[in-house]
Amino acid sequence: MAANAHKHGKPPLPMRDGVMPSYLWLQGGDWPDMLTFMAERFPAVTKEDWRTRMEKGGVVDASGTPLLPHSPYRRGIRIFYYRELETETPIPFHEEILFQDDDLLVVDKPHFVPMIPTGRFLHESLLVRLKKKLRMEELTPIHRLDRETAGVVIFSCRQVTRGAYQSLFQKRAIAKEYEALAAPLAGYDFPFTYRSRMVDGEKFFVMKEEAGEPNSETVIDVIEHRADATLYRLRPHTGRKHQLRVHMAALGVPIVNDAFYPVALPCKQDDVSQPLKLLARAIAFDDPFTGERRQFFSRRTL
């Protein structure tokens, strides 16, 4: 299993250009040397590229000892290396820092920017952008927004206080408010609460509803009717993946420019011309250390 974080003390490789080393526990297997293993485990990187990286000290064990191309494969050890991308398309939208203290960083995320490194995104992820800009190795998102969603998101700056803030989300002690543009919805008295049972869909990247005990809940209200769409206020009481998008589509009014719901469209790759009209407008909670009510608002508009 590979991971992008190191939870057992300081990793043996430093942060490089905003990127922390990834790590991998070596399982059972029979490889003549580490170069052969790395080339087979990560086929997107050529054997010669791995040879160059290893000769430059870019792959090490937990003690920081470089693993060279001819080093033996040793089951049970943990190795560290940097994830690299040959090419990465720049995302032409920029985040804004709304608040920062010793413990928290609150950011206004733009559409199309992923929260963390994933797939074809590394340096364009919000986490790496912020680590590069602020040089904060311990920075970690406390919660997530979809790549397609813009708005307020909170990061933890220090591991020592992270758990207290994370527990607020686990206890549902965080009030979140979103705005969305969609078609007018008739036949309902606003505000109303929509509940459903959400489960993983057939495709790994989407969710679906099924009969059974509800596990998702959203309060839906209208802010204003516009000529071309209605602006809704959405307050999720649970945090299921894609919850707001699934709920609006199920009501027959999918969020404008939603490429997943009600039907998953072909991947638009680097097309950023039609952002999903969903915004994390505000977030509020009682600080677990001071008891003070804290509220943060996005400066973006739909």
mmCIF file of C-alpha atoms in Angstrom, residues 6-252:
data_model
loop_
_atom_site.group_PDB
_atom_site.id
_atom_site.type_symbol
_atom_site.label_atom_id
_atom_site.label_comp_id
_atom_site.label_asym_id
_atom_site.label_seq_id
_atom_site.Cartn_x
_atom_site.Cartn_y
_atom_site.Cartn_z
ATOM 1 C CA HIS A 6 3.898 9.669 7.190
ATOM 2 C CA LYS A 7 2.115 9.083 10.512
ATOM 3 C CA HIS A 8 5.031 7.741 12.505
ATOM 4 C CA GLY A 9 7.278 10.737 13.092
ATOM 5 C CA LYS A 10 9.284 12.743 10.615
ATOM 6 C CA PRO A 11 9.845 11.047 7.244
ATOM 7 C CA PRO A 12 13.476 10.408 6.219
ATOM 8 C CA LEU A 13 13.120 12.533 3.046
ATOM 9 C CA PRO A 14 12.324 16.266 3.280
ATOM 10 C CA MET A 15 9.431 18.090 1.646
ATOM 11 C CA ARG A 16 10.490 18.900 -1.912
ATOM 12 C CA ASP A 17 8.793 21.692 -3.847
ATOM 13 C CA GLY A 18 5.679 21.264 -1.681
ATOM 14 C CA VAL A 19 5.611 17.473 -2.103
ATOM 15 C CA MET A 20 6.070 15.176 0.877
ATOM 16 C CA PRO A 21 7.522 11.707 0.215
ATOM 17 C CA SER A 22 5.161 8.799 -0.300
ATOM 18 C CA TYR A 23 5.828 5.482 1.392
ATOM 19 C CA LEU A 24 5.254 1.815 0.717
ATOM 20 C CA TRP A 25 5.496 -1.279 2.910
ATOM 21 C CA LEU A 26 7.244 -4.078 1.025
ATOM 22 C CA GLN A 27 5.144 -7.258 1.006
ATOM 23 C CA GLY A 28 6.127 -10.814 0.138
ATOM 24 C CA GLY A 29 7.580 -11.332 -3.325
ATOM 25 C CA ASP A 30 10.624 -12.419 -5.241
ATOM 26 C CA TRP A 31 12.564 -9.706 -7.067
ATOM 27 C CA PRO A 32 16.301 -9.849 -7.774
ATOM 28 C CA ASP A 33 16.809 -6.217 -6.717
ATOM 29 C CA MET A 34 15.011 -2.979 -5.848
ATOM 30 C CA LEU A 35 15.260 -1.548 -9.362
ATOM 31 C CA THR A 36 13.341 -4.502 -10.813
ATOM 32 C CA PHE A 37 10.682 -4.183 -8.107
ATOM 33 C CA MET A 38 10.203 -0.415 -8.540
ATOM 34 C CA ALA A 39 9.924 -0.730 -12.313
ATOM 35 C CA GLU A 40 7.283 -3.477 -11.979
ATOM 36 C CA ARG A 41 5.390 -1.787 -9.131
ATOM 37 C CA PHE A 42 5.229 1.583 -10.914
ATOM 38 C CA PRO A 43 5.127 0.802 -14.644
ATOM 39 C CA ALA A 44 4.274 4.412 -15.539
ATOM 40 C CA VAL A 45 7.898 5.262 -14.673
ATOM 41 C CA THR A 46 10.592 3.751 -16.896
ATOM 42 C CA LYS A 47 13.285 1.516 -15.487
ATOM 43 C CA GLU A 48 15.933 4.052 -16.490
ATOM 44 C CA ASP A 49 14.072 6.832 -14.692
ATOM 45 C CA TRP A 50 13.961 4.718 -11.536
ATOM 46 C CA ARG A 51 17.676 3.971 -11.915
ATOM 47 C CA THR A 52 18.431 7.704 -12.107
ATOM 48 C CA ARG A 53 16.214 8.537 -9.141
ATOM 49 C CA MET A 54 17.722 5.772 -7.027
ATOM 50 C CA GLU A 55 21.286 6.731 -7.876
ATOM 51 C CA LYS A 56 20.474 10.294 -6.756
ATOM 52 C CA GLY A 57 19.179 9.052 -3.374
ATOM 53 C CA GLY A 58 15.494 9.481 -4.223
ATOM 54 C CA VAL A 59 14.436 6.118 -2.753
ATOM 55 C CA VAL A 60 15.339 5.373 0.886
ATOM 56 C CA ASP A 61 14.371 3.086 3.760
ATOM 57 C CA ALA A 62 12.885 4.304 7.056
ATOM 58 C CA SER A 63 16.329 5.139 8.448
ATOM 59 C CA GLY A 64 17.133 7.308 5.424
ATOM 60 C CA THR A 65 19.590 4.839 3.907
ATOM 61 C CA PRO A 66 19.459 5.122 0.105
ATOM 62 C CA LEU A 67 18.160 2.074 -1.736
ATOM 63 C CA LEU A 68 20.295 1.658 -4.845
ATOM 64 C CA PRO A 69 19.311 -0.162 -8.053
ATOM 65 C CA HIS A 70 21.184 -3.301 -6.964
ATOM 66 C CA SER A 71 19.961 -3.219 -3.317
ATOM 67 C CA PRO A 72 18.203 -6.475 -2.356
ATOM 68 C CA TYR A 73 14.411 -6.569 -2.024
ATOM 69 C CA ARG A 74 13.611 -6.945 1.704
ATOM 70 C CA ARG A 75 10.114 -7.916 2.752
ATOM 71 C CA GLY A 76 8.660 -5.984 5.704
ATOM 72 C CA ILE A 77 10.616 -2.750 5.349
ATOM 73 C CA ARG A 78 9.076 0.610 4.515
ATOM 74 C CA ILE A 79 10.514 2.593 1.636
ATOM 75 C CA PHE A 80 10.106 6.303 0.865
ATOM 76 C CA TYR A 81 10.161 7.989 -2.539
ATOM 77 C CA TYR A 82 8.814 11.081 -4.275
ATOM 78 C CA ARG A 83 5.816 10.934 -6.548
ATOM 79 C CA GLU A 84 6.578 12.714 -9.827
ATOM 80 C CA LEU A 85 4.524 13.473 -12.922
ATOM 81 C CA GLU A 86 6.047 13.758 -16.380
ATOM 82 C CA THR A 87 3.536 16.431 -17.413
ATOM 83 C CA GLU A 88 0.824 18.253 -15.497
ATOM 84 C CA THR A 89 -1.632 20.731 -16.968
ATOM 85 C CA PRO A 90 -1.737 24.021 -15.029
ATOM 86 C CA ILE A 91 -5.147 24.864 -13.544
ATOM 87 C CA PRO A 92 -5.738 28.591 -14.203
ATOM 88 C CA PHE A 93 -7.628 29.353 -10.988
ATOM 89 C CA HIS A 94 -6.152 30.395 -7.660
ATOM 90 C CA GLU A 95 -7.008 29.796 -4.029
ATOM 91 C CA GLU A 96 -7.369 32.573 -1.472
ATOM 92 C CA ILE A 97 -6.341 32.308 2.178
ATOM 93 C CA LEU A 98 -9.225 33.517 4.353
ATOM 94 C CA PHE A 99 -7.710 32.920 7.804
ATOM 95 C CA GLN A 100 -4.571 31.546 9.405
ATOM 96 C CA ASP A 101 -3.381 30.985 12.964
ATOM 97 C CA ASP A 102 -1.095 28.439 14.649
ATOM 98 C CA ASP A 103 -3.645 25.636 14.319
ATOM 99 C CA LEU A 104 -5.905 26.317 11.340
ATOM 100 C CA LEU A 105 -5.653 27.510 7.762
ATOM 101 C CA VAL A 106 -8.947 28.386 6.068
ATOM 102 C CA VAL A 107 -8.886 28.566 2.279
ATOM 103 C CA ASP A 108 -11.320 29.609 -0.456
ATOM 104 C CA LYS A 109 -10.818 26.810 -2.999
ATOM 105 C CA PRO A 110 -11.460 27.423 -6.701
ATOM 106 C CA HIS A 111 -13.354 25.056 -8.955
ATOM 107 C CA PHE A 112 -11.345 22.292 -10.696
ATOM 108 C CA VAL A 113 -8.511 22.200 -8.126
ATOM 109 C CA PRO A 114 -8.243 18.806 -6.358
ATOM 110 C CA MET A 115 -7.720 18.811 -2.594
ATOM 111 C CA ILE A 116 -4.788 16.387 -2.525
ATOM 112 C CA PRO A 117 -2.450 14.734 -5.054
ATOM 113 C CA THR A 118 -4.370 12.173 -7.065
ATOM 114 C CA GLY A 119 -4.141 10.638 -10.523
ATOM 115 C CA ARG A 120 -2.863 13.231 -12.959
ATOM 116 C CA PHE A 121 -2.645 16.010 -10.341
ATOM 117 C CA LEU A 122 0.299 16.667 -8.038
ATOM 118 C CA HIS A 123 1.666 20.228 -7.985
ATOM 119 C CA GLU A 124 -1.746 21.592 -9.001
ATOM 120 C CA SER A 125 -3.447 20.017 -5.971
ATOM 121 C CA LEU A 126 -4.502 22.498 -3.289
ATOM 122 C CA LEU A 127 -2.431 20.777 -0.599
ATOM 123 C CA VAL A 128 0.837 20.912 -2.569
ATOM 124 C CA ARG A 129 0.160 24.477 -3.726
ATOM 125 C CA LEU A 130 -0.273 25.573 -0.100
ATOM 126 C CA LYS A 131 2.696 23.599 1.231
ATOM 127 C CA LYS A 132 4.891 25.124 -1.455
ATOM 128 C CA LYS A 133 3.613 28.641 -0.754
ATOM 129 C CA LEU A 134 3.635 28.469 3.055
ATOM 130 C CA ARG A 135 6.396 25.866 3.598
ATOM 131 C CA MET A 136 4.295 23.990 6.142
ATOM 132 C CA GLU A 137 5.140 20.281 6.201
ATOM 133 C CA GLU A 138 2.392 19.309 8.676
ATOM 134 C CA LEU A 139 -0.436 20.931 6.718
ATOM 135 C CA THR A 140 -3.330 18.456 6.284
ATOM 136 C CA PRO A 141 -6.949 18.934 5.179
ATOM 137 C CA ILE A 142 -9.425 18.271 7.991
ATOM 138 C CA HIS A 143 -12.247 17.648 5.498
ATOM 139 C CA ARG A 144 -12.615 17.472 1.724
ATOM 140 C CA LEU A 145 -14.371 19.178 -1.144
ATOM 141 C CA ASP A 146 -14.803 17.551 -4.546
ATOM 142 C CA ARG A 147 -12.411 18.764 -7.216
ATOM 143 C CA GLU A 148 -15.431 20.244 -9.024
ATOM 144 C CA THR A 149 -16.689 22.173 -5.964
ATOM 145 C CA ALA A 150 -15.419 25.606 -4.887
ATOM 146 C CA GLY A 151 -15.505 27.301 -1.501
ATOM 147 C CA VAL A 152 -14.425 27.175 2.127
ATOM 148 C CA VAL A 153 -12.173 24.356 3.282
ATOM 149 C CA ILE A 154 -10.177 23.969 6.518
ATOM 150 C CA PHE A 155 -6.639 22.648 6.965
ATOM 151 C CA SER A 156 -4.846 21.658 10.155
ATOM 152 C CA CYS A 157 -1.433 23.287 10.587
ATOM 153 C CA ARG A 158 -0.178 21.173 13.501
ATOM 154 C CA GLN A 159 -0.481 17.484 14.235
ATOM 155 C CA VAL A 160 -0.656 18.135 17.986
ATOM 156 C CA THR A 161 -4.081 19.885 17.742
ATOM 157 C CA ARG A 162 -5.408 18.126 14.630
ATOM 158 C CA GLY A 163 -7.416 15.423 16.387
ATOM 159 C CA ALA A 164 -9.577 17.914 18.304
ATOM 160 C CA TYR A 165 -10.677 19.630 15.104
ATOM 161 C CA GLN A 166 -11.124 16.367 13.199
ATOM 162 C CA SER A 167 -13.422 15.103 15.959
ATOM 163 C CA LEU A 168 -15.804 18.016 15.313
ATOM 164 C CA PHE A 169 -16.462 16.617 11.848
ATOM 165 C CA GLN A 170 -16.795 13.064 13.164
ATOM 166 C CA LYS A 171 -19.349 14.270 15.751
ATOM 167 C CA ARG A 172 -21.186 16.348 13.104
ATOM 168 C CA ALA A 173 -20.559 19.453 15.230
ATOM 169 C CA ILE A 174 -19.743 21.513 12.131
ATOM 170 C CA ALA A 175 -22.421 23.628 10.439
ATOM 171 C CA LYS A 176 -21.875 23.707 6.659
ATOM 172 C CA GLU A 177 -23.785 25.788 4.162
ATOM 173 C CA TYR A 178 -23.600 25.441 0.383
ATOM 174 C CA GLU A 179 -25.125 27.296 -2.538
ATOM 175 C CA ALA A 180 -26.120 25.653 -5.813
ATOM 176 C CA LEU A 181 -27.676 26.693 -9.093
ATOM 177 C CA ALA A 182 -30.279 24.350 -10.594
ATOM 178 C CA ALA A 183 -33.663 24.394 -12.308
ATOM 179 C CA PRO A 184 -36.720 25.522 -10.301
ATOM 180 C CA LEU A 185 -38.234 22.805 -8.106
ATOM 181 C CA ALA A 186 -42.035 22.729 -7.934
ATOM 182 C CA GLY A 187 -44.316 21.029 -5.432
ATOM 183 C CA TYR A 188 -42.280 21.605 -2.259
ATOM 184 C CA ASP A 189 -42.646 23.993 0.686
ATOM 185 C CA PHE A 190 -39.229 25.447 1.448
ATOM 186 C CA PRO A 191 -37.193 24.771 3.447
ATOM 187 C CA PHE A 192 -37.624 20.983 3.466
ATOM 188 C CA THR A 193 -35.419 18.034 4.399
ATOM 189 C CA TYR A 194 -34.453 15.375 1.867
ATOM 190 C CA ARG A 195 -33.224 11.987 3.116
ATOM 191 C CA SER A 196 -32.075 8.881 1.256
ATOM 192 C CA ARG A 197 -29.860 5.847 1.488
ATOM 193 C CA MET A 198 -26.657 6.427 -0.519
ATOM 194 C CA VAL A 199 -24.255 3.653 -1.537
ATOM 195 C CA ASP A 200 -21.360 3.228 -3.955
ATOM 196 C CA GLY A 201 -22.418 3.119 -7.600
ATOM 197 C CA GLU A 202 -21.356 0.611 -10.241
ATOM 198 C CA LYS A 203 -18.649 3.031 -11.385
ATOM 199 C CA PHE A 204 -16.108 3.644 -8.625
ATOM 200 C CA PHE A 205 -16.337 7.433 -8.878
ATOM 201 C CA VAL A 206 -20.099 7.865 -8.438
ATOM 202 C CA MET A 207 -22.706 7.206 -5.761
ATOM 203 C CA LYS A 208 -26.323 6.060 -6.080
ATOM 204 C CA GLU A 209 -29.471 5.817 -3.972
ATOM 205 C CA GLU A 210 -31.174 2.581 -2.946
ATOM 206 C CA ALA A 211 -34.125 1.553 -0.826
ATOM 207 C CA GLY A 212 -33.507 1.241 2.893
ATOM 208 C CA GLU A 213 -32.689 3.194 6.036
ATOM 209 C CA PRO A 214 -31.596 6.755 5.081
ATOM 210 C CA ASN A 215 -27.937 7.551 5.767
ATOM 211 C CA SER A 216 -27.857 11.014 4.160
ATOM 212 C CA GLU A 217 -29.782 14.192 4.956
ATOM 213 C CA THR A 218 -29.863 17.658 3.383
ATOM 214 C CA VAL A 219 -31.984 20.712 4.207
ATOM 215 C CA ILE A 220 -32.908 22.495 0.963
ATOM 216 C CA ASP A 221 -34.061 26.118 0.731
ATOM 217 C CA VAL A 222 -34.400 28.763 -1.987
ATOM 218 C CA ILE A 223 -32.323 31.938 -1.880
ATOM 219 C CA GLU A 224 -33.590 33.529 -5.102
ATOM 220 C CA HIS A 225 -35.131 32.754 -8.453
ATOM 221 C CA ARG A 226 -33.123 33.985 -11.427
ATOM 222 C CA ALA A 227 -34.084 34.211 -15.067
ATOM 223 C CA ASP A 228 -32.162 31.079 -16.018
ATOM 224 C CA ALA A 229 -31.994 29.067 -12.763
ATOM 225 C CA THR A 230 -32.802 29.009 -9.047
ATOM 226 C CA LEU A 231 -30.154 29.661 -6.396
ATOM 227 C CA TYR A 232 -30.542 27.142 -3.559
ATOM 228 C CA ARG A 233 -29.158 27.036 -0.040
ATOM 229 C CA LEU A 234 -28.136 23.493 0.918
ATOM 230 C CA ARG A 235 -27.301 22.439 4.470
ATOM 231 C CA PRO A 236 -25.969 18.860 4.657
ATOM 232 C CA HIS A 237 -26.476 17.162 8.036
ATOM 233 C CA THR A 238 -24.371 14.191 6.902
ATOM 234 C CA GLY A 239 -21.226 14.077 4.813
ATOM 235 C CA ARG A 240 -21.667 11.390 2.166
ATOM 236 C CA LYS A 241 -19.540 11.571 -0.956
ATOM 237 C CA HIS A 242 -21.299 13.677 -3.627
ATOM 238 C CA GLN A 243 -24.307 13.976 -1.300
ATOM 239 C CA LEU A 244 -25.605 17.341 -2.514
ATOM 240 C CA ARG A 245 -25.133 16.412 -6.156
ATOM 241 C CA VAL A 246 -26.971 13.091 -5.723
ATOM 242 C CA HIS A 247 -29.833 14.662 -3.766
ATOM 243 C CA MET A 248 -30.452 17.475 -6.249
ATOM 244 C CA ALA A 249 -30.336 15.080 -9.207
ATOM 245 C CA ALA A 250 -32.739 12.692 -7.434
ATOM 246 C CA LEU A 251 -35.208 15.563 -7.043
ATOM 247 C CA GLY A 252 -35.070 16.096 -10.804
#
